Structures are given as C-alpha cells and as structure tokens.
mmCIF file of C-alpha atoms in Angstrom:
data_model
loop_
_atom_site.group_PDB
_atom_site.id
_atom_site.type_symbol
_atom_site.label_atom_id
_atom_site.label_comp_id
_atom_site.label_asym_id
_atom_site.label_seq_id
_atom_site.Cartn_x
_atom_site.Cartn_y
_atom_site.Cartn_z
ATOM 1 C CA MET A 1 20.164 -17.371 -59.782
ATOM 2 C CA SER A 2 18.019 -14.065 -59.318
ATOM 3 C CA ASP A 3 14.857 -15.809 -58.913
ATOM 4 C CA GLU A 4 16.359 -16.792 -55.602
ATOM 5 C CA PHE A 5 16.539 -14.311 -54.177
ATOM 6 C CA GLU A 6 12.837 -12.256 -55.179
ATOM 7 C CA PHE A 7 11.074 -12.333 -52.393
ATOM 8 C CA ALA A 8 7.347 -13.344 -53.604
ATOM 9 C CA ASP A 9 5.476 -11.864 -51.302
ATOM 10 C CA LYS A 10 6.874 -8.787 -48.911
ATOM 11 C CA GLY A 11 3.885 -8.684 -46.449
ATOM 12 C CA ASN A 12 4.128 -11.866 -44.964
ATOM 13 C CA MET A 13 6.816 -10.846 -43.011
ATOM 14 C CA ILE A 14 4.551 -8.205 -40.991
ATOM 15 C CA TYR A 15 1.926 -10.901 -40.196
ATOM 16 C CA GLU A 16 5.322 -13.382 -39.266
ATOM 17 C CA THR A 17 6.793 -10.881 -36.849
ATOM 18 C CA GLU A 18 3.379 -10.361 -34.880
ATOM 19 C CA ALA A 19 4.068 -10.376 -31.041
ATOM 20 C CA LYS A 20 3.211 -13.508 -29.499
ATOM 21 C CA GLY A 21 2.309 -14.107 -25.452
ATOM 22 C CA PHE A 22 1.986 -11.575 -22.789
ATOM 23 C CA ASN A 23 3.186 -7.271 -23.478
ATOM 24 C CA PRO A 24 6.509 -7.399 -20.699
ATOM 25 C CA GLY A 25 4.692 -4.124 -20.161
ATOM 26 C CA LEU A 26 1.780 -5.381 -18.608
ATOM 27 C CA ILE A 27 3.339 -8.670 -16.627
ATOM 28 C CA VAL A 28 5.575 -6.184 -14.989
ATOM 29 C CA LEU A 29 2.427 -3.987 -13.841
ATOM 30 C CA LEU A 30 0.739 -7.300 -12.806
ATOM 31 C CA VAL A 31 3.463 -7.478 -10.589
ATOM 32 C CA VAL A 32 4.519 -4.081 -8.924
ATOM 33 C CA GLY A 33 0.451 -3.953 -9.279
ATOM 34 C CA GLY A 34 0.145 -8.081 -6.897
ATOM 35 C CA LEU A 35 3.338 -6.599 -4.573
ATOM 36 C CA VAL A 36 1.258 -3.309 -3.381
ATOM 37 C CA VAL A 37 -2.111 -5.596 -3.061
ATOM 38 C CA MET A 38 -0.346 -7.635 -0.881
ATOM 39 C CA PHE A 39 1.498 -5.514 1.273
ATOM 40 C CA LEU A 40 -1.491 -3.438 1.683
ATOM 41 C CA VAL A 41 -3.793 -6.906 2.759
ATOM 42 C CA GLY A 42 -1.226 -8.063 4.771
ATOM 43 C CA ASN A 43 -0.807 -4.018 6.661
ATOM 44 C CA PHE A 44 -5.019 -4.123 7.110
ATOM 45 C CA VAL A 45 -4.446 -8.273 8.673
ATOM 46 C CA LEU A 46 -1.122 -7.526 11.466
ATOM 47 C CA TYR A 47 -3.883 -3.772 12.169
ATOM 48 C CA TYR A 48 -6.838 -5.971 13.162
ATOM 49 C CA TYR A 49 -4.274 -8.715 14.505
ATOM 50 C CA ALA A 50 -3.027 -6.284 17.124
ATOM 51 C CA GLN A 51 -6.028 -4.136 17.517
ATOM 52 C CA LYS A 52 -7.939 -7.947 18.854
ATOM 53 C CA THR A 53 -4.496 -9.079 21.129
ATOM 54 C CA LEU A 54 -3.314 -6.134 22.373
ATOM 55 C CA PRO A 55 -4.222 -4.501 25.153
ATOM 56 C CA PRO A 56 -4.622 -1.049 25.335
ATOM 57 C CA ARG A 57 -2.636 1.676 25.957
ATOM 58 C CA LYS A 58 -1.933 3.355 29.296
ATOM 59 C CA LYS A 59 -2.559 6.537 29.896
ATOM 60 C CA LYS A 60 -0.437 9.237 30.879
ATOM 61 C CA PRO A 61 -0.851 10.627 34.435
ATOM 62 C CA VAL A 62 -1.818 14.258 34.741
ATOM 63 C CA SER A 63 0.136 17.083 36.710
ATOM 64 C CA LYS A 64 -1.091 18.099 39.937
ATOM 65 C CA LYS A 65 -0.480 21.768 38.015
ATOM 66 C CA LYS A 66 -2.698 20.192 34.684
ATOM 67 C CA MET A 67 -5.622 18.640 36.950
ATOM 68 C CA LYS A 68 -5.159 22.760 39.328
ATOM 69 C CA ARG A 69 -5.282 24.522 36.216
ATOM 70 C CA GLU A 70 -8.822 21.887 34.898
ATOM 71 C CA ARG A 71 -10.838 22.912 37.505
ATOM 72 C CA LEU A 72 -9.931 26.874 37.920
ATOM 73 C CA LYS A 73 -10.759 26.529 33.861
ATOM 74 C CA GLN A 74 -14.098 24.676 35.234
ATOM 75 C CA GLY A 75 -14.547 27.292 37.695
ATOM 76 C CA VAL A 76 -14.355 24.413 41.180
ATOM 77 C CA SER A 77 -12.160 25.330 43.831
ATOM 78 C CA ALA A 78 -9.153 23.325 43.787
ATOM 79 C CA PRO A 79 -9.185 20.926 47.411
ATOM 80 C CA GLY A 80 -6.988 23.101 49.930
ATOM 81 C CA GLU A 81 -7.884 27.103 48.236
#
C-alpha cells in the first residue's frame, strides 16, 4: 500500500505547471498601449480634418487706442494731431 503514495518522479511536477499562453501583464500592456496609440492617431486625424475644413479664425479688432499707441511707438504721428 505504501507504494501507491510514493512519487517516483518529483521533478516532473515543475514542468507540468509551466504557464501556457500569454503573460497577463503583456496582455494588459498591449491593450493599454493600443488604446493610447488609437487615441493619439484619432486626435491627429481630427486635427488634420479640422485644419482642412474649418474656416480660419477671425482676428479680434484692434482698438483705436492701441492703434494710436503703436503708431506713436513707430514714430508716425496719428491722424488729427
């Protein structure tokens, strides 16, 4: 009876428990990396599309006070002075 419970090959158990398939950490890394790459590519595509289709921004009108100040800096007298 004692022969039934003896393990003839104890070292074989290590090889049987060998991991099969992908490492879970690698799967998480690939999924997160893929999402980041998709996000960056999507942003680039949207930016490129917006540059092509949207009209250029309108510039803010310059106030008369600022125009007068700029002309005085350049040495040109403002009209009416």
